[in-house]
Amino acid sequence: MSFLLAGPGGAALAGAAGASLSLALRRIGVEITGRLLGPREEARVGYVLVQGAAEILERMEQGETLREDGFFDARRPERSDAEEVAECVLLKSQREPEEQKLPYMAHLLANLAFDSSIGVQMAHQITKAAEQLTYRQLCVLKLAAVKERFGLRDTDYRGQESFSKQLYQVLYECVDLYNKSYINLGGEVAFGPTDVKPGSMVVQGLGVDISNLMRLRNIPVKDIAPIAAMLK
């Protein structure tokens, strides 16, 4: 736990949310780092916890207020919802091999401390969904929201005889997002990758919540530009 409390990150943990949130983050940090973690796992958990806490502190200093729906209230012998959700986010981060996703898991941890419209069960649902998506799928969600900037293809791929391996993979990522109902394709049904119309992709439903809570708008253009180039 010492690495979590040292330096600027430790200051953020100490003052990020007053007694309730600070205690919740510290307690979960101690519990998780007390388990048998490999160095890489410990680094992932530490990164998400410290970055999430620092973001909470920064937003509070800018005048935002934490949610006031009992999310941080301890209910003995049970934990607070905040502790339960924080553990969920951190455990998913611990096992995340695509470390490009970690800054967005930190955003998720921070945003859940402010958004009272997201109950504990929905927080678990969104965190599980975030774990199951690849980083490229997160990039596709952002691309779908800013597609007008990239001139994506307006037609599907039916009748196309050959596909590059790279395009084939991306289309399957899009179909998976469609099957999860995180995007729609302009109201048309997609039975497979050849039915994808990149220029018709729209983020919907839980996909919107994932995008907002993980702040996918912060994904750099350099990460979505190669995907956009394949979908033109």
PDB file of C-alpha atoms in Angstrom:
ATOM      1  CA  MET A   1       0.000   0.000   0.000  1.00  0.00           C
ATOM      2  CA  SER A   2       2.923   2.356   0.501  1.00  0.00           C
ATOM      3  CA  PHE A   3       3.272   3.044  -3.208  1.00  0.00           C
ATOM      4  CA  LEU A   4      -0.324   4.286  -3.231  1.00  0.00           C
ATOM      5  CA  LEU A   5       0.225   6.824  -0.496  1.00  0.00           C
ATOM      6  CA  ALA A   6       3.501   8.336  -1.596  1.00  0.00           C
ATOM      7  CA  GLY A   7       3.883  11.601  -3.490  1.00  0.00           C
ATOM      8  CA  PRO A   8       1.132  13.618  -5.181  1.00  0.00           C
ATOM      9  CA  GLY A   9      -1.047  10.553  -5.645  1.00  0.00           C
ATOM     10  CA  GLY A  10      -1.064   9.939  -1.931  1.00  0.00           C
ATOM     11  CA  ALA A  11      -2.109  13.533  -1.290  1.00  0.00           C
ATOM     12  CA  ALA A  12      -4.983  13.024  -3.689  1.00  0.00           C
ATOM     13  CA  LEU A  13      -6.067   9.908  -1.843  1.00  0.00           C
ATOM     14  CA  ALA A  14      -5.908  11.680   1.484  1.00  0.00           C
ATOM     15  CA  GLY A  15      -8.069  14.611   0.459  1.00  0.00           C
ATOM     16  CA  ALA A  16      -9.958  13.541  -2.618  1.00  0.00           C
ATOM     17  CA  ALA A  17     -13.406  13.180  -1.144  1.00  0.00           C
ATOM     18  CA  GLY A  18     -13.319  13.937   2.511  1.00  0.00           C
ATOM     19  CA  ALA A  19     -13.526  11.202   5.090  1.00  0.00           C
ATOM     20  CA  SER A  20     -15.995   8.849   3.378  1.00  0.00           C
ATOM     21  CA  LEU A  21     -14.453   8.532  -0.053  1.00  0.00           C
ATOM     22  CA  SER A  22     -10.880   8.728   1.187  1.00  0.00           C
ATOM     23  CA  LEU A  23     -11.561   5.897   3.638  1.00  0.00           C
ATOM     24  CA  ALA A  24     -13.263   3.803   0.960  1.00  0.00           C
ATOM     25  CA  LEU A  25     -10.370   4.155  -1.485  1.00  0.00           C
ATOM     26  CA  ARG A  26      -7.751   3.507   1.182  1.00  0.00           C
ATOM     27  CA  ARG A  27      -9.543   0.448   2.505  1.00  0.00           C
ATOM     28  CA  ILE A  28      -9.959  -1.105  -0.949  1.00  0.00           C
ATOM     29  CA  GLY A  29      -6.382  -0.214  -1.856  1.00  0.00           C
ATOM     30  CA  VAL A  30      -5.059  -1.939   1.260  1.00  0.00           C
ATOM     31  CA  GLU A  31      -7.262  -4.986   0.717  1.00  0.00           C
ATOM     32  CA  ILE A  32      -6.336  -5.506  -2.932  1.00  0.00           C
ATOM     33  CA  THR A  33      -2.631  -4.800  -2.601  1.00  0.00           C
ATOM     34  CA  GLY A  34      -2.544  -7.131   0.399  1.00  0.00           C
ATOM     35  CA  ARG A  35      -3.350  -9.994  -1.917  1.00  0.00           C
ATOM     36  CA  LEU A  36      -0.734 -11.883  -3.872  1.00  0.00           C
ATOM     37  CA  LEU A  37      -0.254  -9.648  -6.918  1.00  0.00           C
ATOM     38  CA  GLY A  38       2.459  -9.758  -9.504  1.00  0.00           C
ATOM     39  CA  PRO A  39       4.447  -6.548 -10.063  1.00  0.00           C
ATOM     40  CA  ARG A  40       2.490  -5.774 -13.244  1.00  0.00           C
ATOM     41  CA  GLU A  41      -0.853  -6.299 -11.531  1.00  0.00           C
ATOM     42  CA  GLU A  42       0.177  -4.108  -8.619  1.00  0.00           C
ATOM     43  CA  ALA A  43       1.244  -1.371 -11.014  1.00  0.00           C
ATOM     44  CA  ARG A  44      -2.096  -1.512 -12.865  1.00  0.00           C
ATOM     45  CA  VAL A  45      -4.150  -1.294  -9.676  1.00  0.00           C
ATOM     46  CA  GLY A  46      -1.975   1.497  -8.333  1.00  0.00           C
ATOM     47  CA  TYR A  47      -2.216   3.495 -11.540  1.00  0.00           C
ATOM     48  CA  VAL A  48      -6.016   3.348 -11.740  1.00  0.00           C
ATOM     49  CA  LEU A  49      -6.482   4.067  -8.028  1.00  0.00           C
ATOM     50  CA  VAL A  50      -4.086   7.016  -7.919  1.00  0.00           C
ATOM     51  CA  GLN A  51      -5.213   8.524 -11.229  1.00  0.00           C
ATOM     52  CA  GLY A  52      -8.873   8.105 -10.345  1.00  0.00           C
ATOM     53  CA  ALA A  53      -8.374   9.720  -6.937  1.00  0.00           C
ATOM     54  CA  ALA A  54      -6.385  12.592  -8.455  1.00  0.00           C
ATOM     55  CA  GLU A  55      -9.181  13.243 -10.940  1.00  0.00           C
ATOM     56  CA  ILE A  56     -11.752  13.296  -8.143  1.00  0.00           C
ATOM     57  CA  LEU A  57      -9.650  15.791  -6.215  1.00  0.00           C
ATOM     58  CA  GLU A  58      -9.180  18.031  -9.244  1.00  0.00           C
ATOM     59  CA  ARG A  59     -12.902  18.104  -9.979  1.00  0.00           C
ATOM     60  CA  MET A  60     -13.746  18.882  -6.363  1.00  0.00           C
ATOM     61  CA  GLU A  61     -11.241  21.742  -6.397  1.00  0.00           C
ATOM     62  CA  GLN A  62     -13.048  23.051  -9.477  1.00  0.00           C
ATOM     63  CA  GLY A  63     -16.297  23.162  -7.512  1.00  0.00           C
ATOM     64  CA  GLU A  64     -17.972  19.868  -8.377  1.00  0.00           C
ATOM     65  CA  THR A  65     -19.698  18.017  -5.565  1.00  0.00           C
ATOM     66  CA  LEU A  66     -19.758  14.304  -4.885  1.00  0.00           C
ATOM     67  CA  ARG A  67     -22.985  12.366  -5.217  1.00  0.00           C
ATOM     68  CA  GLU A  68     -25.189  12.570  -2.111  1.00  0.00           C
ATOM     69  CA  ASP A  69     -27.350   9.484  -2.473  1.00  0.00           C
ATOM     70  CA  GLY A  70     -25.712   7.385   0.247  1.00  0.00           C
ATOM     71  CA  PHE A  71     -23.173   5.899  -2.174  1.00  0.00           C
ATOM     72  CA  PHE A  72     -20.332   6.479   0.313  1.00  0.00           C
ATOM     73  CA  ASP A  73     -22.227   5.531   3.485  1.00  0.00           C
ATOM     74  CA  ALA A  74     -20.959   2.447   5.292  1.00  0.00           C
ATOM     75  CA  ARG A  75     -23.675  -0.052   6.146  1.00  0.00           C
ATOM     76  CA  ARG A  76     -22.225  -2.386   8.751  1.00  0.00           C
ATOM     77  CA  PRO A  77     -21.496  -5.222   8.477  1.00  0.00           C
ATOM     78  CA  GLU A  78     -21.608  -4.544   4.727  1.00  0.00           C
ATOM     79  CA  ARG A  79     -19.375  -2.132   2.883  1.00  0.00           C
ATOM     80  CA  SER A  80     -20.497   1.049   1.221  1.00  0.00           C
ATOM     81  CA  ASP A  81     -21.529   0.959  -2.422  1.00  0.00           C
ATOM     82  CA  ALA A  82     -18.443   3.067  -3.157  1.00  0.00           C
ATOM     83  CA  GLU A  83     -16.124   0.392  -1.758  1.00  0.00           C
ATOM     84  CA  GLU A  84     -17.910  -2.375  -3.636  1.00  0.00           C
ATOM     85  CA  VAL A  85     -17.769  -0.507  -6.945  1.00  0.00           C
ATOM     86  CA  ALA A  86     -14.167   0.629  -6.455  1.00  0.00           C
ATOM     87  CA  GLU A  87     -13.107  -2.959  -5.826  1.00  0.00           C
ATOM     88  CA  CYS A  88     -14.894  -4.054  -8.990  1.00  0.00           C
ATOM     89  CA  VAL A  89     -13.132  -1.427 -11.126  1.00  0.00           C
ATOM     90  CA  LEU A  90      -9.728  -2.175  -9.595  1.00  0.00           C
ATOM     91  CA  LEU A  91     -10.029  -5.951  -9.929  1.00  0.00           C
ATOM     92  CA  LYS A  92     -10.964  -5.574 -13.604  1.00  0.00           C
ATOM     93  CA  SER A  93      -7.952  -3.276 -14.031  1.00  0.00           C
ATOM     94  CA  GLN A  94      -5.659  -5.741 -12.236  1.00  0.00           C
ATOM     95  CA  ARG A  95      -6.296  -8.362 -14.893  1.00  0.00           C
ATOM     96  CA  GLU A  96      -6.339  -6.029 -17.899  1.00  0.00           C
ATOM     97  CA  PRO A  97      -3.589  -6.960 -20.375  1.00  0.00           C
ATOM     98  CA  GLU A  98      -4.412  -4.029 -22.697  1.00  0.00           C
ATOM     99  CA  GLU A  99      -2.894  -1.339 -20.533  1.00  0.00           C
ATOM    100  CA  GLN A 100      -4.033   1.354 -22.981  1.00  0.00           C
ATOM    101  CA  LYS A 101      -7.430   0.918 -21.350  1.00  0.00           C
ATOM    102  CA  LEU A 102      -6.234   1.845 -17.859  1.00  0.00           C
ATOM    103  CA  PRO A 103      -6.589   5.654 -18.124  1.00  0.00           C
ATOM    104  CA  TYR A 104     -10.219   5.118 -19.117  1.00  0.00           C
ATOM    105  CA  MET A 105     -10.792   2.747 -16.195  1.00  0.00           C
ATOM    106  CA  ALA A 106      -9.465   5.545 -13.963  1.00  0.00           C
ATOM    107  CA  HIS A 107     -11.979   7.948 -15.539  1.00  0.00           C
ATOM    108  CA  LEU A 108     -14.710   5.392 -14.830  1.00  0.00           C
ATOM    109  CA  LEU A 109     -13.674   5.132 -11.174  1.00  0.00           C
ATOM    110  CA  ALA A 110     -13.733   8.919 -10.822  1.00  0.00           C
ATOM    111  CA  ASN A 111     -16.998   9.521 -12.664  1.00  0.00           C
ATOM    112  CA  LEU A 112     -18.884   6.981 -10.573  1.00  0.00           C
ATOM    113  CA  ALA A 113     -18.126   9.137  -7.531  1.00  0.00           C
ATOM    114  CA  PHE A 114     -20.089  12.041  -9.027  1.00  0.00           C
ATOM    115  CA  ASP A 115     -22.926  10.542 -11.088  1.00  0.00           C
ATOM    116  CA  SER A 116     -25.868   9.647  -8.846  1.00  0.00           C
ATOM    117  CA  SER A 117     -27.863   8.396 -11.851  1.00  0.00           C
ATOM    118  CA  ILE A 118     -25.625   5.298 -11.897  1.00  0.00           C
ATOM    119  CA  GLY A 119     -26.683   2.894  -9.160  1.00  0.00           C
ATOM    120  CA  VAL A 120     -24.439   0.172  -7.803  1.00  0.00           C
ATOM    121  CA  GLN A 121     -25.872  -2.551 -10.065  1.00  0.00           C
ATOM    122  CA  MET A 122     -25.517  -0.422 -13.176  1.00  0.00           C
ATOM    123  CA  ALA A 123     -21.975   0.474 -12.106  1.00  0.00           C
ATOM    124  CA  HIS A 124     -21.139  -3.236 -11.995  1.00  0.00           C
ATOM    125  CA  GLN A 125     -22.773  -3.754 -15.384  1.00  0.00           C
ATOM    126  CA  ILE A 126     -20.788  -0.930 -16.985  1.00  0.00           C
ATOM    127  CA  THR A 127     -17.530  -2.071 -15.385  1.00  0.00           C
ATOM    128  CA  LYS A 128     -18.054  -5.624 -16.633  1.00  0.00           C
ATOM    129  CA  ALA A 129     -18.832  -4.275 -20.097  1.00  0.00           C
ATOM    130  CA  ALA A 130     -15.682  -2.143 -20.034  1.00  0.00           C
ATOM    131  CA  GLU A 131     -13.613  -5.191 -19.135  1.00  0.00           C
ATOM    132  CA  GLN A 132     -15.025  -7.221 -22.018  1.00  0.00           C
ATOM    133  CA  LEU A 133     -14.356  -4.614 -24.707  1.00  0.00           C
ATOM    134  CA  THR A 134     -11.010  -4.410 -26.460  1.00  0.00           C
ATOM    135  CA  TYR A 135      -9.174  -1.114 -26.662  1.00  0.00           C
ATOM    136  CA  ARG A 136      -9.906  -1.076 -30.387  1.00  0.00           C
ATOM    137  CA  GLN A 137     -13.623  -1.366 -29.622  1.00  0.00           C
ATOM    138  CA  LEU A 138     -13.345   1.639 -27.313  1.00  0.00           C
ATOM    139  CA  CYS A 139     -11.724   3.433 -30.247  1.00  0.00           C
ATOM    140  CA  VAL A 140     -14.622   2.366 -32.503  1.00  0.00           C
ATOM    141  CA  LEU A 141     -17.102   3.812 -29.981  1.00  0.00           C
ATOM    142  CA  LYS A 142     -15.296   7.133 -30.140  1.00  0.00           C
ATOM    143  CA  LEU A 143     -15.050   6.924 -33.927  1.00  0.00           C
ATOM    144  CA  ALA A 144     -18.797   6.332 -34.184  1.00  0.00           C
ATOM    145  CA  ALA A 145     -19.365   9.547 -32.214  1.00  0.00           C
ATOM    146  CA  VAL A 146     -17.064  11.648 -34.444  1.00  0.00           C
ATOM    147  CA  LYS A 147     -17.469   9.803 -37.753  1.00  0.00           C
ATOM    148  CA  GLU A 148     -18.336  12.978 -39.680  1.00  0.00           C
ATOM    149  CA  ARG A 149     -14.714  14.079 -39.364  1.00  0.00           C
ATOM    150  CA  PHE A 150     -13.402  11.010 -41.165  1.00  0.00           C
ATOM    151  CA  GLY A 151     -15.679  10.411 -44.139  1.00  0.00           C
ATOM    152  CA  LEU A 152     -16.435   6.787 -43.381  1.00  0.00           C
ATOM    153  CA  ARG A 153     -17.875   4.441 -45.989  1.00  0.00           C
ATOM    154  CA  ASP A 154     -21.659   4.820 -46.432  1.00  0.00           C
ATOM    155  CA  THR A 155     -22.263   1.397 -47.968  1.00  0.00           C
ATOM    156  CA  ASP A 156     -21.954  -2.117 -46.588  1.00  0.00           C
ATOM    157  CA  TYR A 157     -19.483  -4.798 -47.690  1.00  0.00           C
ATOM    158  CA  ARG A 158     -21.923  -7.254 -49.249  1.00  0.00           C
ATOM    159  CA  GLY A 159     -20.564  -8.635 -52.478  1.00  0.00           C
ATOM    160  CA  GLN A 160     -16.992  -7.735 -51.653  1.00  0.00           C
ATOM    161  CA  GLU A 161     -14.930 -10.769 -52.565  1.00  0.00           C
ATOM    162  CA  SER A 162     -11.843 -10.242 -50.437  1.00  0.00           C
ATOM    163  CA  PHE A 163     -10.925  -8.517 -47.210  1.00  0.00           C
ATOM    164  CA  SER A 164      -7.604  -7.629 -45.703  1.00  0.00           C
ATOM    165  CA  LYS A 165      -6.987  -9.329 -42.384  1.00  0.00           C
ATOM    166  CA  GLN A 166      -6.978  -5.917 -40.682  1.00  0.00           C
ATOM    167  CA  LEU A 167     -10.362  -4.870 -42.117  1.00  0.00           C
ATOM    168  CA  TYR A 168     -11.830  -8.302 -41.358  1.00  0.00           C
ATOM    169  CA  GLN A 169     -10.869  -7.923 -37.678  1.00  0.00           C
ATOM    170  CA  VAL A 170     -12.259  -4.402 -37.361  1.00  0.00           C
ATOM    171  CA  LEU A 171     -15.588  -5.362 -38.948  1.00  0.00           C
ATOM    172  CA  TYR A 172     -15.957  -8.197 -36.440  1.00  0.00           C
ATOM    173  CA  GLU A 173     -15.255  -5.704 -33.629  1.00  0.00           C
ATOM    174  CA  CYS A 174     -18.051  -3.517 -35.028  1.00  0.00           C
ATOM    175  CA  VAL A 175     -20.468  -6.455 -35.275  1.00  0.00           C
ATOM    176  CA  ASP A 176     -19.725  -7.397 -31.679  1.00  0.00           C
ATOM    177  CA  LEU A 177     -20.545  -3.853 -30.558  1.00  0.00           C
ATOM    178  CA  TYR A 178     -23.748  -4.032 -32.613  1.00  0.00           C
ATOM    179  CA  ASN A 179     -24.725  -7.406 -31.103  1.00  0.00           C
ATOM    180  CA  LYS A 180     -24.189  -5.939 -27.635  1.00  0.00           C
ATOM    181  CA  SER A 181     -26.486  -3.043 -28.658  1.00  0.00           C
ATOM    182  CA  TYR A 182     -23.769  -0.473 -27.949  1.00  0.00           C
ATOM    183  CA  ILE A 183     -24.033   0.850 -31.505  1.00  0.00           C
ATOM    184  CA  ASN A 184     -26.699   0.775 -34.196  1.00  0.00           C
ATOM    185  CA  LEU A 185     -26.208   0.895 -37.942  1.00  0.00           C
ATOM    186  CA  GLY A 186     -28.830   3.407 -38.960  1.00  0.00           C
ATOM    187  CA  GLY A 187     -31.679   1.087 -38.040  1.00  0.00           C
ATOM    188  CA  GLU A 188     -30.583  -1.723 -40.362  1.00  0.00           C
ATOM    189  CA  VAL A 189     -30.023  -5.305 -39.224  1.00  0.00           C
ATOM    190  CA  ALA A 190     -26.501  -6.714 -39.295  1.00  0.00           C
ATOM    191  CA  PHE A 191     -26.137 -10.486 -39.469  1.00  0.00           C
ATOM    192  CA  GLY A 192     -22.390 -10.425 -40.001  1.00  0.00           C
ATOM    193  CA  PRO A 193     -19.382  -8.270 -40.807  1.00  0.00           C
ATOM    194  CA  THR A 194     -20.385  -7.634 -44.427  1.00  0.00           C
ATOM    195  CA  ASP A 195     -23.540  -5.869 -43.191  1.00  0.00           C
ATOM    196  CA  VAL A 196     -21.596  -3.121 -41.402  1.00  0.00           C
ATOM    197  CA  LYS A 197     -22.070   0.404 -42.771  1.00  0.00           C
ATOM    198  CA  PRO A 198     -19.333   2.422 -41.054  1.00  0.00           C
ATOM    199  CA  GLY A 199     -20.849   5.791 -41.921  1.00  0.00           C
ATOM    200  CA  SER A 200     -24.137   4.788 -40.253  1.00  0.00           C
ATOM    201  CA  MET A 201     -22.681   3.789 -36.872  1.00  0.00           C
ATOM    202  CA  VAL A 202     -24.309   5.563 -33.916  1.00  0.00           C
ATOM    203  CA  VAL A 203     -23.505   4.976 -30.249  1.00  0.00           C
ATOM    204  CA  GLN A 204     -26.597   4.001 -28.273  1.00  0.00           C
ATOM    205  CA  GLY A 205     -27.854   2.718 -24.939  1.00  0.00           C
ATOM    206  CA  LEU A 206     -25.211   1.399 -22.590  1.00  0.00           C
ATOM    207  CA  GLY A 207     -22.634   2.354 -25.209  1.00  0.00           C
ATOM    208  CA  VAL A 208     -23.383   6.002 -24.444  1.00  0.00           C
ATOM    209  CA  ASP A 209     -22.878   5.443 -20.712  1.00  0.00           C
ATOM    210  CA  ILE A 210     -19.627   3.587 -21.318  1.00  0.00           C
ATOM    211  CA  SER A 211     -18.402   6.374 -23.597  1.00  0.00           C
ATOM    212  CA  ASN A 212     -19.295   9.118 -21.146  1.00  0.00           C
ATOM    213  CA  LEU A 213     -18.145   7.479 -17.923  1.00  0.00           C
ATOM    214  CA  MET A 214     -14.855   6.274 -19.419  1.00  0.00           C
ATOM    215  CA  ARG A 215     -14.344   9.629 -21.191  1.00  0.00           C
ATOM    216  CA  LEU A 216     -13.626   7.954 -24.484  1.00  0.00           C
ATOM    217  CA  ARG A 217     -13.587  11.419 -26.047  1.00  0.00           C
ATOM    218  CA  ASN A 218     -10.052  11.603 -24.637  1.00  0.00           C
ATOM    219  CA  ILE A 219      -8.814   8.769 -26.851  1.00  0.00           C
ATOM    220  CA  PRO A 220      -6.163  10.384 -29.065  1.00  0.00           C
ATOM    221  CA  VAL A 221      -6.859  10.833 -32.767  1.00  0.00           C
ATOM    222  CA  LYS A 222      -3.718   8.851 -33.600  1.00  0.00           C
ATOM    223  CA  ASP A 223      -5.402   5.757 -32.142  1.00  0.00           C
ATOM    224  CA  ILE A 224      -8.634   6.059 -34.134  1.00  0.00           C
ATOM    225  CA  ALA A 225      -7.199   7.351 -37.414  1.00  0.00           C
ATOM    226  CA  PRO A 226      -5.879   3.908 -38.558  1.00  0.00           C
ATOM    227  CA  ILE A 227      -9.302   2.376 -37.880  1.00  0.00           C
ATOM    228  CA  ALA A 228     -11.043   5.170 -39.763  1.00  0.00           C
ATOM    229  CA  ALA A 229      -8.688   4.699 -42.702  1.00  0.00           C
ATOM    230  CA  MET A 230      -9.739   1.040 -42.981  1.00  0.00           C
ATOM    231  CA  LEU A 231     -13.444   1.930 -42.850  1.00  0.00           C
ATOM    232  CA  LYS A 232     -13.418   4.488 -45.668  1.00  0.00           C
TER     233      LYS A 232
END
